[in-house]
């Protein structure tokens, strides 16, 4: 009895020594999948880690943070002095400024008294010992060098600051890339208030200190470090989910590539396998040897994949961090280190997928005598098998419908994921009946020789072709569904932007289009209101607050003016109430807010000691935390007077935006203001959206490329199986081009079936993504908008791809040894 | 007619034909007899246009086959010659009818249902036209293969051990059919066989040994 090792040596080693391309293809398949999965894991892990590191570096040893809005007066700091009995605290200021069009976060600390909370280390490895009139910037900051004077605009006023030094670390960690550190004494005259307190107390006192502080400062937000990290995780969850879904597609399709190549090579080794079995080798040894072969490809391919994945991650991380830094803060712009866990996870996943991909060919190949589907002349078509497929496919469809219903009842996105799983099952099992249906239809429509041959071949290889169709369908469906979701989201966003951005010109004191930082000086407001071109000016004030434990964005404007110009897209409530928020003392909440808090129009929301009736629920996509809009009057009541963060200008009739923009810029030349016309705001917002989803597009392209390889290898395996048939066709007078037409038709049937199923699959999956997963995860409505043009283009591309794919195996046919193959002496 | 002069065909270091010469008149049913490895299949492969002549001259009904690569011979294969194989080589998921009309479809020639029906009558399978090969017996499959070979109205029918996969009774039925086809349709038939019984159905027996015809 031959050992597994001996079987492996005979069956695998000698074979692949001869057919080098086969193992290159297998290895490449695994490498591609692992590379994509690795780059995704590394990128998202690093982004999360980077943000956490930023948080920890700035927070230092503080395990509690009090943030006040509006800030705390220096005098009120004394009322917190009781904290010294149990721990210590340090005031901080956080604000933002711009320099040369870039936004920076300014951190004000007590350099002298702060050392127990955090240590800023300069390049010379010294701690900053004394307070200085300059600022400190991170080593890789683009602001300048030590000794340079920089102009920074804070709240629309220019300040000249000296760079006193460069910070290499803060609390032993990398500082945020766009940070500027200054002493409290420098920033306090600018901000007038302290933003909050960083507090460090023993862990067992944490809760009691937190509760006492909340009573003492009822309007402040008090969070532990873990609570702040949790918020980070939630913010990243949507981003990671999207990437991980696409990573899974890449792994699945590359596993299919491995499966197909192994299947092909098992067919070729039929004789060798039969010989080994007749020489006394056990079926189990053959099975294990073939599984080990798959694992071997996973091991080798995985190594190449890791290397490629690290390279890909380095390239994509720069892309990702640009987007994320705009919204959050990341401490590094390059992929400076890897998570070994992420690497190990991707590698092991690649080996597992490759081994699983080898399972079916190993099972077939170890059959005694060699499995029916590998024997010549045995058709894979079976009515019983077809019937079973239909039953399972239809059952899976019912389960999809059940999942959708359960999602609406339980309002839980997990049912959406269940629906996605059942959808994939449904598509896989409906592939054979749809395939056979299409071939029967084609045969009825045309009696051309190519159709006769192609349909007969498809039927004969029903199992193999169905697996190829299922794999291609899954890829196209998921890519299509993600494409529909992204397009729908963009259309919804565009529509919302069109409704919301109705003023002619918008102003804010920051040049960063993603953030509303800083405030608008009262002098600026006076200039705006008195400008001859201005008809009306409304202001926007924003802040964040916790309502029922959930962080919420609150905004305020002159609602009676705003809603007259911008009728909102209502989910609930009377549209007339929107203009009466001030009069009725009520608020309008976003759909996300309403869903998160299980409230609707007619309910009441409590903020601090006040109760506000909800007069309307409307669609707002500015925040996935939920948005609450009130009139400026109520906002002042809650938070005291605050300068606005933005202003919107309505011009007099007949005045062009461009001429008004020039005139306003001239009027405001002594202030650093960012003015934009309506059109530019929309375009910038959509540009950020597109940048966020650029990664999705890249991964979609990779999936298509892998799908092309899958079609080629399926056709190649069919040709290898049918060499005798092709030799017969040549002997019956078929020309080379005639053979190509037949292969092309077979390829078109394969792709055509996939496209038909994928059309349905994309519809179902996108509905699940948009109406279930998205709705119950984030709480907002996305209006489905199918990009027919893009999908049609994809279909055309896939058809062209299938025609090209059919050309590749032609080389095999041209090289056929007719006499040998006609006698069936090979295979 | 078919004229072969000094045909040489080698495969690596092995010489399959070493100067084979013969002449075959049109309409003849010729049996080529020889042991395994004598070169009979090689000769038929050259006549069929599925292999190339290394040296010598080979002319089949005015077509000079020597000096041409296999890919250039597909017009010849379409119009002049048909092959019957030992193990039939029918496409398993096409019915008998579809298998028979397949060469016409491949060659872009019109299908004359009357002609095809006639062929099924000739081979005695009118009632089995719409059956799949796996439901037909070996003899029936071979008869379908014969009908397929005749569908394109070839000048030459090449049969390499046509009864090799059949029992003796069925084999005799097939050979009888070949003889009928030869008489009725005036098709030149070249049959390779090592069976004396099979060779008796032919007009003439030509022996081949060590790559040469024994005249």
mmCIF file of C-alpha atoms in Angstrom, chain A residues 373-703:
data_model
loop_
_atom_site.group_PDB
_atom_site.id
_atom_site.type_symbol
_atom_site.label_atom_id
_atom_site.label_comp_id
_atom_site.label_asym_id
_atom_site.label_seq_id
_atom_site.Cartn_x
_atom_site.Cartn_y
_atom_site.Cartn_z
ATOM 1 C CA UNK A 373 -18.125 12.862 -14.242
ATOM 2 C CA UNK A 374 -14.560 12.262 -15.267
ATOM 3 C CA UNK A 375 -15.210 9.214 -17.440
ATOM 4 C CA UNK A 376 -15.445 9.723 -21.139
ATOM 5 C CA UNK A 377 -18.883 9.565 -22.625
ATOM 6 C CA UNK A 378 -20.694 10.087 -19.357
ATOM 7 C CA UNK A 379 -22.969 13.090 -19.478
ATOM 8 C CA UNK A 380 -23.334 15.156 -16.313
ATOM 9 C CA UNK A 381 -26.908 16.011 -17.235
ATOM 10 C CA UNK A 382 -29.527 14.450 -15.005
ATOM 11 C CA UNK A 383 -33.184 15.410 -14.660
ATOM 12 C CA UNK A 384 -33.177 14.295 -11.041
ATOM 13 C CA UNK A 385 -30.248 16.559 -10.293
ATOM 14 C CA UNK A 386 -31.983 19.419 -12.054
ATOM 15 C CA UNK A 387 -35.175 18.898 -10.106
ATOM 16 C CA UNK A 388 -33.239 18.921 -6.841
ATOM 17 C CA UNK A 389 -31.580 22.206 -7.835
ATOM 18 C CA UNK A 390 -34.915 23.835 -8.534
ATOM 19 C CA UNK A 391 -36.350 22.721 -5.206
ATOM 20 C CA UNK A 392 -33.369 24.001 -3.230
ATOM 21 C CA UNK A 393 -33.213 27.223 -5.230
ATOM 22 C CA UNK A 394 -36.895 27.983 -4.721
ATOM 23 C CA UNK A 395 -36.631 27.113 -1.024
ATOM 24 C CA UNK A 396 -33.731 29.523 -0.709
ATOM 25 C CA UNK A 397 -35.846 32.206 -2.400
ATOM 26 C CA UNK A 398 -38.570 31.675 0.195
ATOM 27 C CA UNK A 399 -35.947 31.996 2.918
ATOM 28 C CA UNK A 400 -34.811 35.288 1.398
ATOM 29 C CA UNK A 401 -38.378 36.600 1.536
ATOM 30 C CA UNK A 402 -38.703 35.368 5.098
ATOM 31 C CA UNK A 403 -35.490 37.175 6.076
ATOM 32 C CA UNK A 404 -36.760 40.420 4.583
ATOM 33 C CA UNK A 405 -40.007 40.092 6.514
ATOM 34 C CA UNK A 406 -38.167 39.290 9.750
ATOM 35 C CA UNK A 407 -35.875 42.290 9.242
ATOM 36 C CA UNK A 408 -38.876 44.603 9.033
ATOM 37 C CA UNK A 409 -40.442 43.044 12.135
ATOM 38 C CA UNK A 410 -37.305 42.851 14.277
ATOM 39 C CA UNK A 411 -35.679 45.952 12.728
ATOM 40 C CA UNK A 412 -32.406 44.084 12.920
ATOM 41 C CA UNK A 413 -29.811 44.211 10.114
ATOM 42 C CA UNK A 414 -28.646 40.654 10.947
ATOM 43 C CA UNK A 415 -31.674 39.414 9.028
ATOM 44 C CA UNK A 416 -30.332 41.330 6.077
ATOM 45 C CA UNK A 417 -27.082 39.356 6.253
ATOM 46 C CA UNK A 418 -29.089 36.155 6.509
ATOM 47 C CA UNK A 419 -30.969 37.250 3.409
ATOM 48 C CA UNK A 420 -27.686 37.798 1.574
ATOM 49 C CA UNK A 421 -26.521 34.274 2.486
ATOM 50 C CA UNK A 422 -29.789 32.731 1.314
ATOM 51 C CA UNK A 423 -29.611 34.791 -1.878
ATOM 52 C CA UNK A 424 -26.198 33.381 -2.694
ATOM 53 C CA UNK A 425 -27.539 29.887 -2.057
ATOM 54 C CA UNK A 426 -30.533 30.610 -4.264
ATOM 55 C CA UNK A 427 -28.412 31.865 -7.159
ATOM 56 C CA UNK A 428 -26.036 28.904 -6.942
ATOM 57 C CA UNK A 429 -28.825 26.335 -7.081
ATOM 58 C CA UNK A 430 -30.846 28.105 -9.748
ATOM 59 C CA UNK A 431 -27.794 28.200 -12.035
ATOM 60 C CA UNK A 432 -28.270 24.674 -13.510
ATOM 61 C CA UNK A 433 -32.007 25.014 -14.354
ATOM 62 C CA UNK A 434 -31.539 28.486 -15.862
ATOM 63 C CA UNK A 435 -28.588 27.175 -17.835
ATOM 64 C CA UNK A 436 -30.567 24.251 -19.242
ATOM 65 C CA UNK A 437 -33.548 26.515 -19.917
ATOM 66 C CA UNK A 438 -31.383 28.915 -21.887
ATOM 67 C CA UNK A 439 -29.795 26.110 -23.913
ATOM 68 C CA UNK A 440 -33.223 24.638 -24.722
ATOM 69 C CA UNK A 441 -34.472 28.057 -25.787
ATOM 70 C CA UNK A 442 -31.448 28.643 -27.993
ATOM 71 C CA UNK A 443 -31.851 25.254 -29.619
ATOM 72 C CA UNK A 444 -35.484 26.066 -30.410
ATOM 73 C CA UNK A 445 -34.570 29.449 -31.853
ATOM 74 C CA UNK A 446 -31.725 28.308 -34.079
ATOM 75 C CA UNK A 447 -30.439 25.115 -35.597
ATOM 76 C CA UNK A 448 -26.997 26.495 -36.440
ATOM 77 C CA UNK A 449 -24.120 24.073 -35.952
ATOM 78 C CA UNK A 450 -22.403 26.206 -33.309
ATOM 79 C CA UNK A 451 -25.545 26.339 -31.192
ATOM 80 C CA UNK A 452 -26.062 22.624 -31.576
ATOM 81 C CA UNK A 453 -22.535 21.939 -30.402
ATOM 82 C CA UNK A 454 -22.444 24.554 -27.663
ATOM 83 C CA UNK A 455 -25.778 23.549 -26.141
ATOM 84 C CA UNK A 456 -24.863 19.889 -26.278
ATOM 85 C CA UNK A 457 -21.521 20.552 -24.592
ATOM 86 C CA UNK A 458 -23.131 22.649 -21.867
ATOM 87 C CA UNK A 459 -25.623 19.892 -21.156
ATOM 88 C CA UNK A 460 -22.901 17.246 -21.129
ATOM 89 C CA UNK A 461 -20.857 19.273 -18.644
ATOM 90 C CA UNK A 462 -23.778 20.614 -16.681
ATOM 91 C CA UNK A 463 -22.097 20.275 -13.288
ATOM 92 C CA UNK A 464 -18.822 21.949 -14.269
ATOM 93 C CA UNK A 465 -20.493 24.727 -16.209
ATOM 94 C CA UNK A 466 -23.049 25.314 -13.453
ATOM 95 C CA UNK A 467 -20.265 25.773 -10.922
ATOM 96 C CA UNK A 468 -18.597 28.280 -13.238
ATOM 97 C CA UNK A 469 -21.913 30.044 -13.761
ATOM 98 C CA UNK A 470 -22.587 30.118 -10.023
ATOM 99 C CA UNK A 471 -19.155 31.590 -9.272
ATOM 100 C CA UNK A 472 -19.445 34.189 -12.012
ATOM 101 C CA UNK A 473 -23.004 34.995 -10.952
ATOM 102 C CA UNK A 474 -21.932 35.557 -7.361
ATOM 103 C CA UNK A 475 -19.136 37.871 -8.436
ATOM 104 C CA UNK A 476 -21.318 39.848 -10.818
ATOM 105 C CA UNK A 477 -24.254 39.969 -8.399
ATOM 106 C CA UNK A 478 -22.215 41.270 -5.502
ATOM 107 C CA UNK A 479 -20.332 43.725 -7.664
ATOM 108 C CA UNK A 480 -23.617 44.807 -9.252
ATOM 109 C CA UNK A 481 -25.362 45.133 -5.892
ATOM 110 C CA UNK A 482 -22.561 47.241 -4.457
ATOM 111 C CA UNK A 483 -22.603 49.342 -7.629
ATOM 112 C CA UNK A 484 -26.376 49.886 -7.305
ATOM 113 C CA UNK A 485 -26.022 50.739 -3.632
ATOM 114 C CA UNK A 486 -23.238 53.234 -4.214
ATOM 115 C CA UNK A 487 -25.069 54.809 -7.153
ATOM 116 C CA UNK A 488 -28.328 54.988 -5.198
ATOM 117 C CA UNK A 489 -26.531 56.529 -2.255
ATOM 118 C CA UNK A 490 -24.934 59.087 -4.531
ATOM 119 C CA UNK A 491 -28.228 59.937 -6.203
ATOM 120 C CA UNK A 492 -29.941 60.254 -2.818
ATOM 121 C CA UNK A 493 -27.113 62.429 -1.543
ATOM 122 C CA UNK A 494 -27.189 64.547 -4.697
ATOM 123 C CA UNK A 495 -30.914 65.007 -4.388
ATOM 124 C CA UNK A 496 -30.598 65.957 -0.731
ATOM 125 C CA UNK A 497 -27.781 68.389 -1.498
ATOM 126 C CA UNK A 498 -29.910 70.003 -4.198
ATOM 127 C CA UNK A 499 -32.759 70.438 -1.717
ATOM 128 C CA UNK A 500 -30.580 71.630 1.152
ATOM 129 C CA UNK A 501 -28.024 73.834 -0.521
ATOM 130 C CA UNK A 502 -30.344 76.528 -1.755
ATOM 131 C CA UNK A 503 -28.571 79.723 -0.806
ATOM 132 C CA UNK A 504 -26.405 81.375 -3.415
ATOM 133 C CA UNK A 505 -23.200 81.680 -1.416
ATOM 134 C CA UNK A 506 -21.941 79.909 1.692
ATOM 135 C CA UNK A 507 -19.288 81.068 4.103
ATOM 136 C CA UNK A 508 -17.224 79.510 6.835
ATOM 137 C CA UNK A 509 -13.948 80.316 8.426
ATOM 138 C CA UNK A 510 -12.183 77.122 7.453
ATOM 139 C CA UNK A 511 -10.813 76.145 4.081
ATOM 140 C CA UNK A 512 -11.392 72.454 4.705
ATOM 141 C CA UNK A 513 -14.552 71.505 2.833
ATOM 142 C CA UNK A 514 -15.339 68.611 5.149
ATOM 143 C CA UNK A 515 -15.455 70.380 8.442
ATOM 144 C CA UNK A 516 -17.226 73.314 9.994
ATOM 145 C CA UNK A 517 -14.530 74.514 12.325
ATOM 146 C CA UNK A 518 -14.037 77.829 13.863
ATOM 147 C CA UNK A 519 -16.687 80.516 14.022
ATOM 148 C CA UNK A 520 -17.615 83.588 12.057
ATOM 149 C CA UNK A 521 -16.652 86.890 13.549
ATOM 150 C CA UNK A 522 -19.584 89.314 14.293
ATOM 151 C CA UNK A 523 -17.846 91.899 12.102
ATOM 152 C CA UNK A 524 -18.063 89.509 9.182
ATOM 153 C CA UNK A 525 -21.760 89.003 9.833
ATOM 154 C CA UNK A 526 -22.309 92.740 9.824
ATOM 155 C CA UNK A 527 -20.575 93.091 6.455
ATOM 156 C CA UNK A 528 -22.684 90.289 5.003
ATOM 157 C CA UNK A 529 -25.994 91.674 6.203
ATOM 158 C CA UNK A 530 -25.213 95.186 4.982
ATOM 159 C CA UNK A 531 -23.785 94.206 1.595
ATOM 160 C CA UNK A 532 -25.792 95.756 -1.261
ATOM 161 C CA UNK A 533 -26.083 92.460 -3.127
ATOM 162 C CA UNK A 534 -27.455 90.552 -0.167
ATOM 163 C CA UNK A 535 -31.168 89.885 0.184
ATOM 164 C CA UNK A 536 -30.995 87.698 3.245
ATOM 165 C CA UNK A 537 -28.396 85.968 5.437
ATOM 166 C CA UNK A 538 -29.021 82.940 7.596
ATOM 167 C CA UNK A 539 -26.574 81.474 10.047
ATOM 168 C CA UNK A 540 -25.759 77.951 11.114
ATOM 169 C CA UNK A 541 -24.535 76.914 14.517
ATOM 170 C CA UNK A 542 -23.602 73.351 15.327
ATOM 171 C CA UNK A 543 -22.517 71.355 18.311
ATOM 172 C CA UNK A 544 -22.689 67.804 19.597
ATOM 173 C CA UNK A 545 -24.483 66.510 22.603
ATOM 174 C CA UNK A 546 -25.496 63.182 24.094
ATOM 175 C CA UNK A 547 -29.215 62.527 24.121
ATOM 176 C CA UNK A 548 -30.262 59.364 25.923
ATOM 177 C CA UNK A 549 -26.641 58.221 25.830
ATOM 178 C CA UNK A 550 -26.264 58.636 22.052
ATOM 179 C CA UNK A 551 -24.081 61.302 20.517
ATOM 180 C CA UNK A 552 -26.152 63.613 18.336
ATOM 181 C CA UNK A 553 -25.353 66.561 16.103
ATOM 182 C CA UNK A 554 -27.426 69.633 16.884
ATOM 183 C CA UNK A 555 -27.774 72.478 14.462
ATOM 184 C CA UNK A 556 -29.622 75.748 14.506
ATOM 185 C CA UNK A 557 -30.532 78.334 11.915
ATOM 186 C CA UNK A 558 -33.264 80.859 11.227
ATOM 187 C CA UNK A 559 -35.678 78.065 10.468
ATOM 188 C CA UNK A 560 -38.580 80.187 9.219
ATOM 189 C CA UNK A 561 -36.334 81.621 6.491
ATOM 190 C CA UNK A 562 -34.433 78.402 5.792
ATOM 191 C CA UNK A 563 -37.389 76.096 5.291
ATOM 192 C CA UNK A 564 -39.162 78.610 3.101
ATOM 193 C CA UNK A 565 -36.258 78.386 0.700
ATOM 194 C CA UNK A 566 -35.491 74.696 1.222
ATOM 195 C CA UNK A 567 -38.548 72.476 1.603
ATOM 196 C CA UNK A 568 -37.351 69.319 3.339
ATOM 197 C CA UNK A 569 -38.097 65.772 2.263
ATOM 198 C CA UNK A 570 -40.388 64.730 5.115
ATOM 199 C CA UNK A 571 -40.691 61.263 6.588
ATOM 200 C CA UNK A 572 -43.275 62.283 9.182
ATOM 201 C CA UNK A 573 -45.019 65.428 10.356
ATOM 202 C CA UNK A 574 -46.706 68.397 8.779
ATOM 203 C CA UNK A 575 -44.526 70.362 6.322
ATOM 204 C CA UNK A 576 -46.117 73.602 7.501
ATOM 205 C CA UNK A 577 -44.597 73.057 10.936
ATOM 206 C CA UNK A 578 -41.086 73.383 9.556
ATOM 207 C CA UNK A 579 -41.445 77.140 9.331
ATOM 208 C CA UNK A 580 -42.964 77.263 12.831
ATOM 209 C CA UNK A 581 -40.167 75.678 14.852
ATOM 210 C CA UNK A 582 -39.419 78.929 16.633
ATOM 211 C CA UNK A 583 -43.058 79.814 17.231
ATOM 212 C CA UNK A 584 -43.966 76.389 18.542
ATOM 213 C CA UNK A 585 -40.693 75.878 20.341
ATOM 214 C CA UNK A 586 -40.203 72.589 18.592
ATOM 215 C CA UNK A 587 -37.473 70.766 16.695
ATOM 216 C CA UNK A 588 -37.109 68.863 13.447
ATOM 217 C CA UNK A 589 -35.108 65.657 13.613
ATOM 218 C CA UNK A 590 -33.419 63.610 10.924
ATOM 219 C CA UNK A 591 -34.671 60.181 9.965
ATOM 220 C CA UNK A 592 -31.543 58.641 11.508
ATOM 221 C CA UNK A 593 -32.191 60.384 14.817
ATOM 222 C CA UNK A 594 -35.822 59.274 14.804
ATOM 223 C CA UNK A 595 -34.875 55.651 14.110
ATOM 224 C CA UNK A 596 -32.048 55.532 16.656
ATOM 225 C CA UNK A 597 -34.241 57.010 19.394
ATOM 226 C CA UNK A 598 -37.517 55.358 18.302
ATOM 227 C CA UNK A 599 -39.228 58.704 18.094
ATOM 228 C CA UNK A 600 -41.428 60.327 15.505
ATOM 229 C CA UNK A 601 -43.394 63.522 14.861
ATOM 230 C CA UNK A 602 -45.599 64.277 17.830
ATOM 231 C CA UNK A 603 -43.146 62.810 20.374
ATOM 232 C CA UNK A 604 -40.986 64.869 22.709
ATOM 233 C CA UNK A 605 -37.207 64.953 22.999
ATOM 234 C CA UNK A 606 -35.518 66.057 26.216
ATOM 235 C CA UNK A 607 -32.291 68.004 26.084
ATOM 236 C CA UNK A 608 -30.908 68.945 29.452
ATOM 237 C CA UNK A 609 -33.792 70.491 31.384
ATOM 238 C CA UNK A 610 -35.863 71.305 28.306
ATOM 239 C CA UNK A 611 -38.507 69.343 26.464
ATOM 240 C CA UNK A 612 -38.962 69.939 22.755
ATOM 241 C CA UNK A 613 -41.884 68.619 20.696
ATOM 242 C CA UNK A 614 -40.751 66.934 17.493
ATOM 243 C CA UNK A 615 -42.647 68.748 14.773
ATOM 244 C CA UNK A 616 -41.161 66.944 11.799
ATOM 245 C CA UNK A 617 -38.906 64.074 10.812
ATOM 246 C CA UNK A 618 -37.000 64.738 7.611
ATOM 247 C CA UNK A 619 -34.263 63.185 5.512
ATOM 248 C CA UNK A 620 -30.799 64.481 6.315
ATOM 249 C CA UNK A 621 -27.601 62.760 5.272
ATOM 250 C CA UNK A 622 -25.109 65.065 6.939
ATOM 251 C CA UNK A 623 -24.602 62.790 9.915
ATOM 252 C CA UNK A 624 -24.980 59.100 10.663
ATOM 253 C CA UNK A 625 -25.184 60.011 14.377
ATOM 254 C CA UNK A 626 -28.525 61.733 13.855
ATOM 255 C CA UNK A 627 -29.245 65.417 13.428
ATOM 256 C CA UNK A 628 -31.566 67.626 15.397
ATOM 257 C CA UNK A 629 -32.451 71.040 14.029
ATOM 258 C CA UNK A 630 -33.837 73.869 16.084
ATOM 259 C CA UNK A 631 -34.241 77.571 15.687
ATOM 260 C CA UNK A 632 -31.397 79.889 16.659
ATOM 261 C CA UNK A 633 -33.466 81.147 19.560
ATOM 262 C CA UNK A 634 -33.788 77.732 21.216
ATOM 263 C CA UNK A 635 -30.100 77.062 20.564
ATOM 264 C CA UNK A 636 -29.103 80.214 22.459
ATOM 265 C CA UNK A 637 -31.399 79.185 25.267
ATOM 266 C CA UNK A 638 -29.614 75.847 25.535
ATOM 267 C CA UNK A 639 -26.014 76.745 24.906
ATOM 268 C CA UNK A 640 -25.770 80.470 25.396
ATOM 269 C CA UNK A 641 -24.756 82.788 22.599
ATOM 270 C CA UNK A 642 -22.257 81.318 20.152
ATOM 271 C CA UNK A 643 -20.879 82.816 16.990
ATOM 272 C CA UNK A 644 -22.165 80.961 13.951
ATOM 273 C CA UNK A 645 -20.002 78.302 12.288
ATOM 274 C CA UNK A 646 -21.361 79.035 8.836
ATOM 275 C CA UNK A 647 -23.507 81.546 7.012
ATOM 276 C CA UNK A 648 -25.644 81.297 3.908
ATOM 277 C CA UNK A 649 -26.295 84.296 1.709
ATOM 278 C CA UNK A 650 -29.339 84.742 -0.496
ATOM 279 C CA UNK A 651 -28.674 87.307 -3.196
ATOM 280 C CA UNK A 652 -31.084 89.840 -4.548
ATOM 281 C CA UNK A 653 -32.897 88.812 -7.725
ATOM 282 C CA UNK A 654 -30.874 89.295 -10.870
ATOM 283 C CA UNK A 655 -27.460 89.236 -9.160
ATOM 284 C CA UNK A 656 -25.107 86.513 -10.384
ATOM 285 C CA UNK A 657 -23.341 84.304 -7.858
ATOM 286 C CA UNK A 658 -19.955 84.803 -9.490
ATOM 287 C CA UNK A 659 -20.079 88.593 -9.376
ATOM 288 C CA UNK A 660 -21.396 88.527 -5.811
ATOM 289 C CA UNK A 661 -18.610 86.165 -4.823
ATOM 290 C CA UNK A 662 -15.952 88.565 -6.105
ATOM 291 C CA UNK A 663 -17.579 91.495 -4.412
ATOM 292 C CA UNK A 664 -17.970 89.704 -1.080
ATOM 293 C CA UNK A 665 -14.388 88.472 -1.176
ATOM 294 C CA UNK A 666 -13.263 92.018 -1.640
ATOM 295 C CA UNK A 667 -15.413 93.230 1.233
ATOM 296 C CA UNK A 668 -14.039 90.489 3.470
ATOM 297 C CA UNK A 669 -10.392 90.767 2.448
ATOM 298 C CA UNK A 670 -9.253 91.460 5.986
ATOM 299 C CA UNK A 671 -10.735 88.202 7.180
ATOM 300 C CA UNK A 672 -9.800 84.647 6.249
ATOM 301 C CA UNK A 673 -13.101 83.342 5.016
ATOM 302 C CA UNK A 674 -13.929 80.461 2.783
ATOM 303 C CA UNK A 675 -16.617 81.496 0.313
ATOM 304 C CA UNK A 676 -18.214 79.030 -2.043
ATOM 305 C CA UNK A 677 -21.035 79.193 -4.503
ATOM 306 C CA UNK A 678 -23.834 76.685 -4.293
ATOM 307 C CA UNK A 679 -22.540 74.576 -7.182
ATOM 308 C CA UNK A 680 -19.047 74.184 -5.700
ATOM 309 C CA UNK A 681 -20.353 72.967 -2.347
ATOM 310 C CA UNK A 682 -22.352 70.265 -4.060
ATOM 311 C CA UNK A 683 -19.455 69.231 -6.255
ATOM 312 C CA UNK A 684 -17.029 69.087 -3.319
ATOM 313 C CA UNK A 685 -19.405 66.964 -1.263
ATOM 314 C CA UNK A 686 -19.889 64.548 -4.135
ATOM 315 C CA UNK A 687 -16.129 64.464 -4.788
ATOM 316 C CA UNK A 688 -15.543 63.335 -1.206
ATOM 317 C CA UNK A 689 -18.223 60.684 -1.640
ATOM 318 C CA UNK A 690 -16.561 59.454 -4.833
ATOM 319 C CA UNK A 691 -13.154 59.369 -3.185
ATOM 320 C CA UNK A 692 -14.540 57.301 -0.317
ATOM 321 C CA UNK A 693 -15.860 54.703 -2.696
ATOM 322 C CA UNK A 694 -12.907 54.666 -5.048
ATOM 323 C CA UNK A 695 -11.557 51.607 -3.267
ATOM 324 C CA UNK A 696 -14.844 49.836 -4.059
ATOM 325 C CA UNK A 697 -14.354 50.495 -7.743
ATOM 326 C CA UNK A 698 -10.794 49.178 -7.709
ATOM 327 C CA UNK A 699 -11.876 45.973 -6.049
ATOM 328 C CA UNK A 700 -14.768 45.593 -8.504
ATOM 329 C CA UNK A 701 -12.244 45.734 -11.343
ATOM 330 C CA UNK A 702 -10.074 43.106 -9.684
ATOM 331 C CA UNK A 703 -13.134 40.867 -9.334
#
